[in-house]
Coordinates of C-alpha atoms and ligand atoms in Angstrom, one line a residue:
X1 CA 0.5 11.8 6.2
X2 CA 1.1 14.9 7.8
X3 CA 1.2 16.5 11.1
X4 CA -2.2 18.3 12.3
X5 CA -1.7 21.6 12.9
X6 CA -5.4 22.7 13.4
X7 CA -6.0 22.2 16.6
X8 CA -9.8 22.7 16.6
X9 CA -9.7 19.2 15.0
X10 CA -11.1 16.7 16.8
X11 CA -8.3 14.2 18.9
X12 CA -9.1 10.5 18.6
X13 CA -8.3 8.4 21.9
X14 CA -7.8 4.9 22.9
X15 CA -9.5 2.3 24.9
X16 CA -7.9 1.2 27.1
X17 CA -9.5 -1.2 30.3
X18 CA -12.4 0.0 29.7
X19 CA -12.3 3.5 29.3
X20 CA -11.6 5.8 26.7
X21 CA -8.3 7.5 27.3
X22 CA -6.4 10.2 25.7
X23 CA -2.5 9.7 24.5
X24 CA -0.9 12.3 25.8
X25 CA 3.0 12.8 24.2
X26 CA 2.3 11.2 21.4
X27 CA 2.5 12.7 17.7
X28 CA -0.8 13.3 16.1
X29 CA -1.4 12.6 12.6
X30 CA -4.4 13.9 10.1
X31 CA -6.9 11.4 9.3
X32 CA -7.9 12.8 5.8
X33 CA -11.4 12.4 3.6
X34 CA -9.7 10.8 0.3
X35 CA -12.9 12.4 -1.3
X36 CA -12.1 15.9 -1.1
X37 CA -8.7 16.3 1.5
X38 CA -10.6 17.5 4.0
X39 CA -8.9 17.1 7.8
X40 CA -11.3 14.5 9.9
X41 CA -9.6 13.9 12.7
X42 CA -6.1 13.5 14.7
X43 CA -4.8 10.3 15.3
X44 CA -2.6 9.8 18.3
X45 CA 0.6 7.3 17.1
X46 CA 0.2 6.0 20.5
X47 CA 4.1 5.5 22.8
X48 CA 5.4 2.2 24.3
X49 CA 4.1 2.6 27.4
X50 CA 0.5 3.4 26.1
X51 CA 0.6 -0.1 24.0
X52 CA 2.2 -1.4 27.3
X53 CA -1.1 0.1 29.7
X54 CA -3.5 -1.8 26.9
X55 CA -2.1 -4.8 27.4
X56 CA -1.9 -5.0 31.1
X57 CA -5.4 -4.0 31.1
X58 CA -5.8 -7.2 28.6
X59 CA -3.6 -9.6 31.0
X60 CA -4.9 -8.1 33.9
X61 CA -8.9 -9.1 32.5
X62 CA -8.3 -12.8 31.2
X63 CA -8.6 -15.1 34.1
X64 CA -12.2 -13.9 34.7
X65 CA -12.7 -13.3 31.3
X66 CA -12.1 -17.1 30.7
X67 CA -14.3 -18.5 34.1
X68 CA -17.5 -16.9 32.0
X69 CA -19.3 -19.3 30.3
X70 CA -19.5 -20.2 26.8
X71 CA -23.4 -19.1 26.3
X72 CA -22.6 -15.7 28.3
X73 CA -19.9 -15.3 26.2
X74 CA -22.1 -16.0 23.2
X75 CA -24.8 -13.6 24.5
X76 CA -22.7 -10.4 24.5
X77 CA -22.3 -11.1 21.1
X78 CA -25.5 -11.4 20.2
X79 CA -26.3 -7.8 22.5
X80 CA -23.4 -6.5 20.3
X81 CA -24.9 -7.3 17.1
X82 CA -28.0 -5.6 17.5
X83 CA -26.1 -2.8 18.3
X84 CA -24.5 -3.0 15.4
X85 CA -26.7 -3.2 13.1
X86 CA -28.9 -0.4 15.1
X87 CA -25.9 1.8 13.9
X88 CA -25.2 0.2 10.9
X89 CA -25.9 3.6 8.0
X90 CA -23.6 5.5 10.7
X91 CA -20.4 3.2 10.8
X92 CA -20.9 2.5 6.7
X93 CA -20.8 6.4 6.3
X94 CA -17.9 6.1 9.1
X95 CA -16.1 4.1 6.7
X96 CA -16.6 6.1 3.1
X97 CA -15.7 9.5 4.6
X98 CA -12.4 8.2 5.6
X99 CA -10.9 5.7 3.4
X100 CA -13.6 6.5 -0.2
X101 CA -15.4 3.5 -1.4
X102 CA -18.8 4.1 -2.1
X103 CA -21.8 3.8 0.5
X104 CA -23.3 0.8 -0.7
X105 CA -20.1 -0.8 -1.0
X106 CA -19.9 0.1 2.9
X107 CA -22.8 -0.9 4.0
X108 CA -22.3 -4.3 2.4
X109 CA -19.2 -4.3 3.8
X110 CA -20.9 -3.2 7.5
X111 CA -23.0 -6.0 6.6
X112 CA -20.1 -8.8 6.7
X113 CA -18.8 -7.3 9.4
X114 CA -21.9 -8.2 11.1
X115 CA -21.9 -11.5 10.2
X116 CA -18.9 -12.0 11.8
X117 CA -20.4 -11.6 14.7
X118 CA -22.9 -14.1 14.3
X119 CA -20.3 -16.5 13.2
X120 CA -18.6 -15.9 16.4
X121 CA -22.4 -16.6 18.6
X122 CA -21.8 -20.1 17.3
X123 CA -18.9 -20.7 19.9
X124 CA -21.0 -22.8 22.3
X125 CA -21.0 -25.7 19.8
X126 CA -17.5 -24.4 17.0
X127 CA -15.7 -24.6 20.5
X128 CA -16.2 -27.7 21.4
X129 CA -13.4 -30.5 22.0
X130 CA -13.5 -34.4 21.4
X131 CA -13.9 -37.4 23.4
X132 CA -12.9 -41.3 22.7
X133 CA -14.2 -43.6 25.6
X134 CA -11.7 -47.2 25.9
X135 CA -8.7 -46.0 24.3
X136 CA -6.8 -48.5 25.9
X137 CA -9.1 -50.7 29.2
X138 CA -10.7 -48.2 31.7
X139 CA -8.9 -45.1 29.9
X140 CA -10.8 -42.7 28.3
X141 CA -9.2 -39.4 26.3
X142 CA -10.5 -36.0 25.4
X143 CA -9.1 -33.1 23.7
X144 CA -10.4 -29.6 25.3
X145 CA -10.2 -25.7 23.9
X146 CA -8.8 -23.2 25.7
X147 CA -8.4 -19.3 25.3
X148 CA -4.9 -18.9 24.4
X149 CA -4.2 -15.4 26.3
X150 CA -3.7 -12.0 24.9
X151 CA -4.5 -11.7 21.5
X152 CA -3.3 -8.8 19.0
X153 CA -4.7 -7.3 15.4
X154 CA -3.6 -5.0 13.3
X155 CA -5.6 -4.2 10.7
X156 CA -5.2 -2.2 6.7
X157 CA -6.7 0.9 6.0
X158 CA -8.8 -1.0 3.1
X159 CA -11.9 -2.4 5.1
X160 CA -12.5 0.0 8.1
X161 CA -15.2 -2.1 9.6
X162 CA -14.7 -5.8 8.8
X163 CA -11.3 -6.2 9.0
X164 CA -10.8 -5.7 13.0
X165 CA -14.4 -8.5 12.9
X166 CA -12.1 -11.2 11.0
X167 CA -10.6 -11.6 14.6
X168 CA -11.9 -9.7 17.4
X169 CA -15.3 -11.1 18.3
X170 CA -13.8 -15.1 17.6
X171 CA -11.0 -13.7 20.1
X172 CA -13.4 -12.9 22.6
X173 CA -15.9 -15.7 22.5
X174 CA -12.7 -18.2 23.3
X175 CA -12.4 -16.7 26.0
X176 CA -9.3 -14.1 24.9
X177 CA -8.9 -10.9 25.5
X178 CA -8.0 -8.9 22.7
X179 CA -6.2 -5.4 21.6
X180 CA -6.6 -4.0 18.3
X181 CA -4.9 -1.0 16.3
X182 CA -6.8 -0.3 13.4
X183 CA -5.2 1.3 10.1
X184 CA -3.8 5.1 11.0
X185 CA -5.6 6.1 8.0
X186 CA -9.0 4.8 8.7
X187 CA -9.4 4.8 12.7
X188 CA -12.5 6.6 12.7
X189 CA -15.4 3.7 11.7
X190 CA -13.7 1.6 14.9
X191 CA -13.7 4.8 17.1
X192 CA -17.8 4.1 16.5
X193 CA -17.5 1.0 16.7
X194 CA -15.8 1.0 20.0
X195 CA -18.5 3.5 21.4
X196 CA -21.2 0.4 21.0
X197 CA -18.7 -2.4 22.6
X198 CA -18.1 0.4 25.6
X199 CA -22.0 0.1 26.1
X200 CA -21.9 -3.7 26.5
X201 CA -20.7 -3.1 29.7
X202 CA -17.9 -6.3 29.6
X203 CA -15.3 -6.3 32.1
X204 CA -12.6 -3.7 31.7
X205 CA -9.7 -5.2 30.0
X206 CA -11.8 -7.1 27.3
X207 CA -11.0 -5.4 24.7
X208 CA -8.8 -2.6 23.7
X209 CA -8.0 -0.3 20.9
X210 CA -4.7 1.4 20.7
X211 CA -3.9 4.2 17.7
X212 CA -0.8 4.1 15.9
X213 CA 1.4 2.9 13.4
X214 CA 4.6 1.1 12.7
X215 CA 6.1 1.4 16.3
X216 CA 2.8 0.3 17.8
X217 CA 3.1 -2.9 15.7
X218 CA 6.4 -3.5 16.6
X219 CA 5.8 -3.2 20.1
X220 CA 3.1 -5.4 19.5
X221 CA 5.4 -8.4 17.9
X222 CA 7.8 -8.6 20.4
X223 CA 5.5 -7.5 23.6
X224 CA 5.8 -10.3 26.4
X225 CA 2.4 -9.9 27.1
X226 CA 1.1 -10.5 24.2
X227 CA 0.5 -14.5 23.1
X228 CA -0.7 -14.4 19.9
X229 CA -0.8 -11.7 16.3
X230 CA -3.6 -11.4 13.6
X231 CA -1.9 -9.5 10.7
X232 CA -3.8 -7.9 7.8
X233 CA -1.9 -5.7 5.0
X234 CA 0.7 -5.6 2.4
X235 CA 3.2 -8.8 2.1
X236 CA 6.2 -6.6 2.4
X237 CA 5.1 -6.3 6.2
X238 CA 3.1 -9.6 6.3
X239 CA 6.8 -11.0 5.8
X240 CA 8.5 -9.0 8.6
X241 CA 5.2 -9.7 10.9
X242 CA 5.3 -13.0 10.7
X243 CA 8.7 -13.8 11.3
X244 CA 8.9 -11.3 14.2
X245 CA 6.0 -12.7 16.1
X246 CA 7.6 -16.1 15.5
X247 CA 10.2 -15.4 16.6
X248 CA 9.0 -14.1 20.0
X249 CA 7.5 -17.3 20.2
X250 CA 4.0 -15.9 19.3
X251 CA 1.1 -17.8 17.0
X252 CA 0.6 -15.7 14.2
X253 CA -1.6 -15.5 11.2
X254 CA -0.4 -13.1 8.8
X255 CA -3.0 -12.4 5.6
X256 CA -0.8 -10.1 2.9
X257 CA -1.1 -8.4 -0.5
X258 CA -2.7 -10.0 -3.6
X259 CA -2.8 -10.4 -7.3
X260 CA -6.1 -11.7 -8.2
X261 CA -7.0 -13.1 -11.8
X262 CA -10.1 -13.5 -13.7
X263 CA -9.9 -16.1 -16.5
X264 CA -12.7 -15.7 -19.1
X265 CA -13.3 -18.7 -21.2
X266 CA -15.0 -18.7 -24.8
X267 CA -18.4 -19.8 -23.7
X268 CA -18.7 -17.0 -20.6
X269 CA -21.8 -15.4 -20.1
X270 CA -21.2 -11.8 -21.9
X271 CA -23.5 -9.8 -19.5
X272 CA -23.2 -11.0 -16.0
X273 CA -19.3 -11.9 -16.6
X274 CA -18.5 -8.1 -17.4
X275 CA -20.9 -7.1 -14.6
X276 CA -18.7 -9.5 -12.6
X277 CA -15.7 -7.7 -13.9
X278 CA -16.5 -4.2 -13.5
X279 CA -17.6 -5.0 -9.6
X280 CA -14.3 -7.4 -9.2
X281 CA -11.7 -4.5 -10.8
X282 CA -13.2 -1.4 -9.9
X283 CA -15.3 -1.5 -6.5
X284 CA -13.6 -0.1 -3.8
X285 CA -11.5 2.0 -6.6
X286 CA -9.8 -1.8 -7.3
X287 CA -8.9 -1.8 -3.3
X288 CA -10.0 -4.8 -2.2
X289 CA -7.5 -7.8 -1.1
X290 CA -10.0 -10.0 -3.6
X291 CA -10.1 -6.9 -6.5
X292 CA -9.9 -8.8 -9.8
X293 CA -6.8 -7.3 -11.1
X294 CA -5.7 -9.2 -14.3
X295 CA -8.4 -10.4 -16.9
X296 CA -6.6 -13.5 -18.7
X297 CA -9.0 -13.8 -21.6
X298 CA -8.9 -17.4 -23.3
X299 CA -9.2 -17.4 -27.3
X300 CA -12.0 -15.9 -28.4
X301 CA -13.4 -14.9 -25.0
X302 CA -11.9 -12.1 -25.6
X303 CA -13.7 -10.3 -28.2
X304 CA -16.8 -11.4 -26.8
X305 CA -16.2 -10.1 -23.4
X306 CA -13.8 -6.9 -23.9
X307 CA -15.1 -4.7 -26.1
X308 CA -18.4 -4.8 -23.4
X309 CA -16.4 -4.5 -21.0
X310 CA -14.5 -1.0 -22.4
X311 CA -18.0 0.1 -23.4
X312 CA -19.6 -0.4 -19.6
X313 CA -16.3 0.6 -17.6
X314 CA -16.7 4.1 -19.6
X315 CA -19.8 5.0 -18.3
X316 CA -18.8 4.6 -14.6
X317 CA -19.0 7.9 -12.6
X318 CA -15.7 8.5 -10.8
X319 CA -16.9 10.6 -7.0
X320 CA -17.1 11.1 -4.0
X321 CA -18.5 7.6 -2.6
X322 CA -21.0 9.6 -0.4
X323 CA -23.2 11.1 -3.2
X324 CA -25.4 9.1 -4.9
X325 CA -24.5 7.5 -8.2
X326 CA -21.1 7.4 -7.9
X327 CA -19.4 4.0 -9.2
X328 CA -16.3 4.6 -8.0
X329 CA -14.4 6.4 -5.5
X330 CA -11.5 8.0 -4.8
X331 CA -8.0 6.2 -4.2
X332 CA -7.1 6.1 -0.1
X333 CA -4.3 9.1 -0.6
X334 CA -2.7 11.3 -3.3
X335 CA 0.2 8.9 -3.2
X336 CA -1.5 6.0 -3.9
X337 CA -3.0 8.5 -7.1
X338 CA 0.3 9.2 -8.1
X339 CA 1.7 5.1 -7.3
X340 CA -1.1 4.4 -9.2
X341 CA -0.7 6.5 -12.3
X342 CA 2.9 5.6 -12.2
X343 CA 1.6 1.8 -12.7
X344 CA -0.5 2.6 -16.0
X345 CA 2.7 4.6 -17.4
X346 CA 5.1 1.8 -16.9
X347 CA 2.8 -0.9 -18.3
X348 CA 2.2 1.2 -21.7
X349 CA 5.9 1.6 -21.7
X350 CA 6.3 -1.8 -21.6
X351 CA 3.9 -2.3 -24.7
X352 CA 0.2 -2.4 -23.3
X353 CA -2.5 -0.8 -25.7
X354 CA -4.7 1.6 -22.9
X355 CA -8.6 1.0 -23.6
X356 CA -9.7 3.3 -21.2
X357 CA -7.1 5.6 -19.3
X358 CA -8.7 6.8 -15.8
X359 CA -6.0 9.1 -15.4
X360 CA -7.3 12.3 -14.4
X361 CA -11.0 11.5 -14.2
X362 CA -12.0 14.6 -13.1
X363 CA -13.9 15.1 -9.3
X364 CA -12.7 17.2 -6.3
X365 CA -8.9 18.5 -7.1
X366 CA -8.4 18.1 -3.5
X367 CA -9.6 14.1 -3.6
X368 CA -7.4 11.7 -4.7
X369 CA -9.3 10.1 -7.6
X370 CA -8.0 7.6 -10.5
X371 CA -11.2 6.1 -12.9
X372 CA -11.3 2.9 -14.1
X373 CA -8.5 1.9 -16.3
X374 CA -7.9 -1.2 -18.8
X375 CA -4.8 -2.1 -20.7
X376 CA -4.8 -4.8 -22.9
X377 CA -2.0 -7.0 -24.9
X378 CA -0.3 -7.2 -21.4
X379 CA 2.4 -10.0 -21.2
X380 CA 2.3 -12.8 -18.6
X381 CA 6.2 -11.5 -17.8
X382 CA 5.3 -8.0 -17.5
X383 CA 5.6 -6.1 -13.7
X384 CA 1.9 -5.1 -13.8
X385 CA 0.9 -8.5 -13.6
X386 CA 3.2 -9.9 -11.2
X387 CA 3.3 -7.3 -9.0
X388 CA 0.3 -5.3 -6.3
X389 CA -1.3 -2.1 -7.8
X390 CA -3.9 -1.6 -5.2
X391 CA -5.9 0.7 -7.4
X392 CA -9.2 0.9 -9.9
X393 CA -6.6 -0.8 -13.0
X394 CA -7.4 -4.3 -15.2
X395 CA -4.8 -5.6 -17.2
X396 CA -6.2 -8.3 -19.7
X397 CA -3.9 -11.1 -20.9
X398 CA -4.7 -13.0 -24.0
X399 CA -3.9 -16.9 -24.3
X400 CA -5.2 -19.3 -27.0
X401 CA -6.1 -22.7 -24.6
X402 CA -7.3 -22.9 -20.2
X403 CA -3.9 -24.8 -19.6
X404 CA -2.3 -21.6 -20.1
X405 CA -4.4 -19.9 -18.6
X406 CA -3.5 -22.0 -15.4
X407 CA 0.1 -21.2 -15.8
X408 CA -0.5 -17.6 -16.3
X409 CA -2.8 -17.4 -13.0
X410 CA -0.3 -20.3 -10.7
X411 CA 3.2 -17.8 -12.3
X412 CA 2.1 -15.3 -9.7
X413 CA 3.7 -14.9 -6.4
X414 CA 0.2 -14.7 -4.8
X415 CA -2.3 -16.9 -4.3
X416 CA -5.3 -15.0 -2.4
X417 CA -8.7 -15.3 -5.1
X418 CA -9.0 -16.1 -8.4
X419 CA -12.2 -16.4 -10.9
X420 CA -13.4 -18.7 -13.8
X421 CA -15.7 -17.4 -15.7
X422 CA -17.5 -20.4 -17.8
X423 CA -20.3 -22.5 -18.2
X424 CA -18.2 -25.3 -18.6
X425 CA -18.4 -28.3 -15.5
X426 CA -15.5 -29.6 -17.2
X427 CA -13.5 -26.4 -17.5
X428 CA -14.1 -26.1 -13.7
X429 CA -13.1 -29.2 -12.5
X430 CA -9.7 -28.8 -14.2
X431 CA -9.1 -25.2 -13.0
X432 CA -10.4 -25.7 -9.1
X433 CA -8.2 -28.7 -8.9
X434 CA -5.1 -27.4 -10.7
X435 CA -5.4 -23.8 -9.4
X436 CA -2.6 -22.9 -7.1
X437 CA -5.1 -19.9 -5.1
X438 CA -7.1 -20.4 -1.9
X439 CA -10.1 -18.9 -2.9
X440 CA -12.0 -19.8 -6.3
X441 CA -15.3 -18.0 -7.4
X442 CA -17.0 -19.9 -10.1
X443 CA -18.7 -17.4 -12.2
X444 CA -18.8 -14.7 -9.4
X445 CA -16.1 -12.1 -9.5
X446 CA -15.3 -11.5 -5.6
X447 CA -15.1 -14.7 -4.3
X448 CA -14.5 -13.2 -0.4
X449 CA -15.8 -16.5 2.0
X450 CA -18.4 -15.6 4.1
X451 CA -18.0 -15.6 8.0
X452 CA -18.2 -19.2 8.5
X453 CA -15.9 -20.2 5.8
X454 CA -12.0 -19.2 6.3
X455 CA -10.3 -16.5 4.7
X456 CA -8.2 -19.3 3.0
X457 CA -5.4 -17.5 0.6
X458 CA -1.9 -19.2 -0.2
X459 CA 1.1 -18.3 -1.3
X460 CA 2.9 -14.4 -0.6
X461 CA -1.1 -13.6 0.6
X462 CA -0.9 -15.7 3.3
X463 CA 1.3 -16.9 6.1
X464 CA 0.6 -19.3 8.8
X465 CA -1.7 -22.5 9.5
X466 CA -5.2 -21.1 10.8
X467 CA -7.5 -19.0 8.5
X468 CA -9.1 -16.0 9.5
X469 CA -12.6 -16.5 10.4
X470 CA -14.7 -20.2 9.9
X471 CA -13.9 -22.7 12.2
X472 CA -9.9 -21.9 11.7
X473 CA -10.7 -18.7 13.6
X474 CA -12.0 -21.2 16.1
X475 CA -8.6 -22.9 16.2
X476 CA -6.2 -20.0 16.0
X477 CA -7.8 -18.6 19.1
X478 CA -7.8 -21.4 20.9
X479 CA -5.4 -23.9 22.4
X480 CA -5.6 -28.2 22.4
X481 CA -5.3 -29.7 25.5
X482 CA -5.1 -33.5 25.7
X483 CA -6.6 -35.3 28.9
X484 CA -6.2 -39.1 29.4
X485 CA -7.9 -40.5 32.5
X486 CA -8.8 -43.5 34.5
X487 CA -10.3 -44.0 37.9
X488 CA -9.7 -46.7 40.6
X489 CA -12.9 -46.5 42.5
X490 CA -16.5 -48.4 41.5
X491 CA -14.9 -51.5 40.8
X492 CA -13.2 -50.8 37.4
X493 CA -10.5 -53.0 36.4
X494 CA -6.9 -51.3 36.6
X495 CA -3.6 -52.2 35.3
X496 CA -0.9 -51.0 33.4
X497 CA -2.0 -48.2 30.5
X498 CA 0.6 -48.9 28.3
X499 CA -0.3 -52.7 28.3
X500 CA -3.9 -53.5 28.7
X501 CA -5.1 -52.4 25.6
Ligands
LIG1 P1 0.1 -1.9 5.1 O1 0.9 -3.1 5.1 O2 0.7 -0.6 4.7 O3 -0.5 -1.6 6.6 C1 -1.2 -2.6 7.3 C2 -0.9 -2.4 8.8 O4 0.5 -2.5 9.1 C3 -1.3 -1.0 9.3 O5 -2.0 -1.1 10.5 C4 0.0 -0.2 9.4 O6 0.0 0.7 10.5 C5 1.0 -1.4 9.7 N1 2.3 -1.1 9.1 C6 2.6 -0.5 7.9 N2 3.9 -0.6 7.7 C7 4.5 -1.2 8.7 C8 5.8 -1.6 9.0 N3 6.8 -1.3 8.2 N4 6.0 -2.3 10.1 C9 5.0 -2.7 10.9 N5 3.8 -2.3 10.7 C10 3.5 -1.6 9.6 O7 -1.3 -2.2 4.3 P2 -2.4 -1.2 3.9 O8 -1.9 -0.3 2.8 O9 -3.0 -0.6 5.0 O10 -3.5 -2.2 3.2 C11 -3.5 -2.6 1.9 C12 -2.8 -3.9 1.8 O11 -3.5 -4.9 2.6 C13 -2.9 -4.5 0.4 O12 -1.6 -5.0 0.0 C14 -3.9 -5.5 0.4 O13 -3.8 -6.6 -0.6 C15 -3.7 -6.1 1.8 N6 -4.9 -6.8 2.3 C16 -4.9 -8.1 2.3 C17 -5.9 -8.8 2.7 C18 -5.9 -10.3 2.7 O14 -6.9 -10.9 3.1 N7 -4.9 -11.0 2.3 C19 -7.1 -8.1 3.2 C20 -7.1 -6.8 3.2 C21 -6.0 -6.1 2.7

């Protein structure tokens, strides 16, 4: 990323209790359209003491935020979901003008984004503690949920608009109060999504947005003020996330990079399983945390399924994911292009045949484009299928029986999705219960839960207890607190607690 120097550009802000507010010293950055290198935008990688104003404002807004009641609560997420969806083309085209996919991948994405939201309306009754009456004579005990205090995301550059929903309106409906710095690369679809949470008219301090990048993150994992860290990116900084937070004595969820495999038995479906495929590996130009990324093809599954595959993966139009009939999009920057293209060299290299090479698909020579790309013959030992490429690439192993299959998929160091392809009962119950992956799609490529399910990968792709989203959401935001109680008054017999069981 480079430094703007047009200044007619327009400067992004934060905001910050309440208010937008400009960052003024710190360095501004281009936010680029991946589509055809156009300059957007500035972003402002915000300074300490801009990160530090956010989260005063946050601290300063929690203890009223938390005496509002659950329903109210609950309401202004229902206001904000209207507005929302009243805006909903705008923030999808928000979202494909600055990080590529395609506009009705956006707007589907806008649409779970959404649901979030209505997840989060739920919190009256998912926020609810527990009661047991007589756990020893005259003693009752109840578990309650509390807010747990300032709560912090920081979000990828790969889903503009749902990402930042995986925590902030769960944050809020406990009772938080929240700060968020979206990706540097894609802060434009929250800047507009900000602009409808202004007009909610919630209490300064609510919630905040601060620009940056890696300083504003570190600030954020060892910030004092700060109680608890939702992480979304690559495992490399998953890693240093996690055990930075922890060690400031923060609750953390970190979500990080994935591998995710698609195992195709002999008795698959031929058409809906490559249609499965083709969505899985190459919407969102293969950038999705649940992008199918290695086929593993079991005996003769493979002839069946491949050669359809090749055939339908070549007639994709490579774009820019604002015109119509595009399949797929550019990559999010010329680097990833070129980190991308490195990938498909080193795996022919180390002996995988290329099918269909998307190298240099043609589009805008100022995008960053790379079409969809298959190698087969790939090894279960080779890099490409141990390791994150991030971009529109499927690499299809070939094994003769499902056992292997299993090994191939649990060998990984991830463990976010995986799919079974199969219309087998049999074949499922083996590979859901021997599967070492948190999410399973059973004939359905991208298996992403919906907002009131968790976000429930394993391995390198997740650290932590509580989910994103679902009623884990629920409990990462909130904290247990354990009341035992007995009266002496209206003629209830007393004694010792510990005894009179
Ligand atoms: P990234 O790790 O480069 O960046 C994520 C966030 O971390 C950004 O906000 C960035 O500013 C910040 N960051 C980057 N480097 C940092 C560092 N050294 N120290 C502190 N903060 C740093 O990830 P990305 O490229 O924006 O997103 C793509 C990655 O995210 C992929 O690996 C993808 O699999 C992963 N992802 C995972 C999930 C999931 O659910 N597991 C979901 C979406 C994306």
């Amino acid at each position: 990323m480079t430094v703007s120097t047009e200044l007619s550009t327009r400067t992004l802000n934060n905001y910050v209790g309440g208010a937008w507010v400009e960052a003024p010293g710190a360095e501004l950055h281009d936010v680029v359209n991946p589509a055809n290198g156009e300059v957007l935008a500035r972003v402002p990688f915000s300074t300490a003491a801009q990160l530090d104003e956010a989260v005063a404002a946050a601290r300063e807004a929690l203890p009223a935020w938390r005496e509002v009641s659950t329903i109210a609560r609950a309401r202004k997420l229902f206001e904000l979901r209207q507005k929302l969806d009243d805006r909903k083309e705008e923030i999808a085209r928000a979202a494909v003008t600055e990080m590529g996919k395609t506009l009705p991948d956006a707007t589907a994405e806008v649409g779970r984004m959404i649901e979030m939201v209505e997840a989060a309306t739920a919190i009256p009754t998912t926020m609810q503690g527990r009661v047991l009456e007589d756990v020893a004579r005259n003693v009752d005990a109840e578990t309650i949920r509390q807010p747990v205090g300032v709560c912090a995301a920081i979000a990828p550059f790969n889903f503009p608009a749902m990402v930042p929903f995986w925590f902030l309106p769960f944050a809020i409906a406990t009772g938080n109060t929240f700060v968020l710095k979206p990706s540097e690369q894609v802060p434009m679809t929250q800047a507009l999504v900000f602009e409808s949470i202004d007009e909610l008219g919630l209490p300064p301090g609510v919630v905040n947005l601060v620009n940056g990048s890696r300083e504003v993150v570190e600030g954020m994992l060892d910030h004092p003020g700060i109680d608890a860290i939702s992480f979304v990116g690559s495992a490399p900084v998953a890693k240093i996330v996690y055990e930075r937070a922890a060690k400031s004595g923060k609750r953390v969820q970190a979500l990080g990079g994935a591998k995710n495999h698609m195992v195709i038995c002999p008795d698959a479906v031929v058409d809906p399983t490559v249609k499965g495929l083709i969505g899985s590996g190459f919407g969102a130009a293969g950038q999705r945390c649940m992008a199918g990324s290695v086929i593993v093809t079991v005996g003769e599954g493979h002839d069946r399924v491949i050669p359809a595959l090749v055939e339908q993966s070549k007639k994709l139009t490579v774009g820019d994911g604002l015109d119509q009939g595009t399949d797929v999009g550019p990559v999010i920057s010329c680097e990833a292009r070129d980190r991308i293209s490195g990938w498909i060299e080193k795996a022919v290299e180390d002996g995988a045949e290329l099918l269909v090479d998307g190298r240099d698909p043609g589009g805008d020579p100022e995008g960053s484009y790379v079409g969809p790309t298959i190698l087969d013959n790939v090894k279960p030992g080779d890099r490409i299928v141990g390791e994150e490429v991030f971009g529109p690439v499927l690499a299809v192993v070939n094994v003769d029986t499902l056992e292997e299959a299993i090994d191939v998929v649990n060998a990984s160091p991830f463990g976010n999705g995986v799919s079974i392809f199969t219309e087998s009962a049999s074949a499922v119950r083996k590979f859901r219960h021997d599967i070492e992956v948190g999410m399973v799609g059973v004939n359905i490529g991208v298996a992403a839960p919906v907002a009131f399910f968790p976000f429930s990968g394993w391995k390198a792709s997740f650290l932590g207890d509580l989910h994103a989203h679902g009623l884990d959401g629920v409990e990462f935001f909130t904290r247990k607190k354990t009341i035992t109680s007995r009266f002496f008054s209206g003629g209830q017999t007393s004694g010792s607690y510990f005894v009179e069981h």
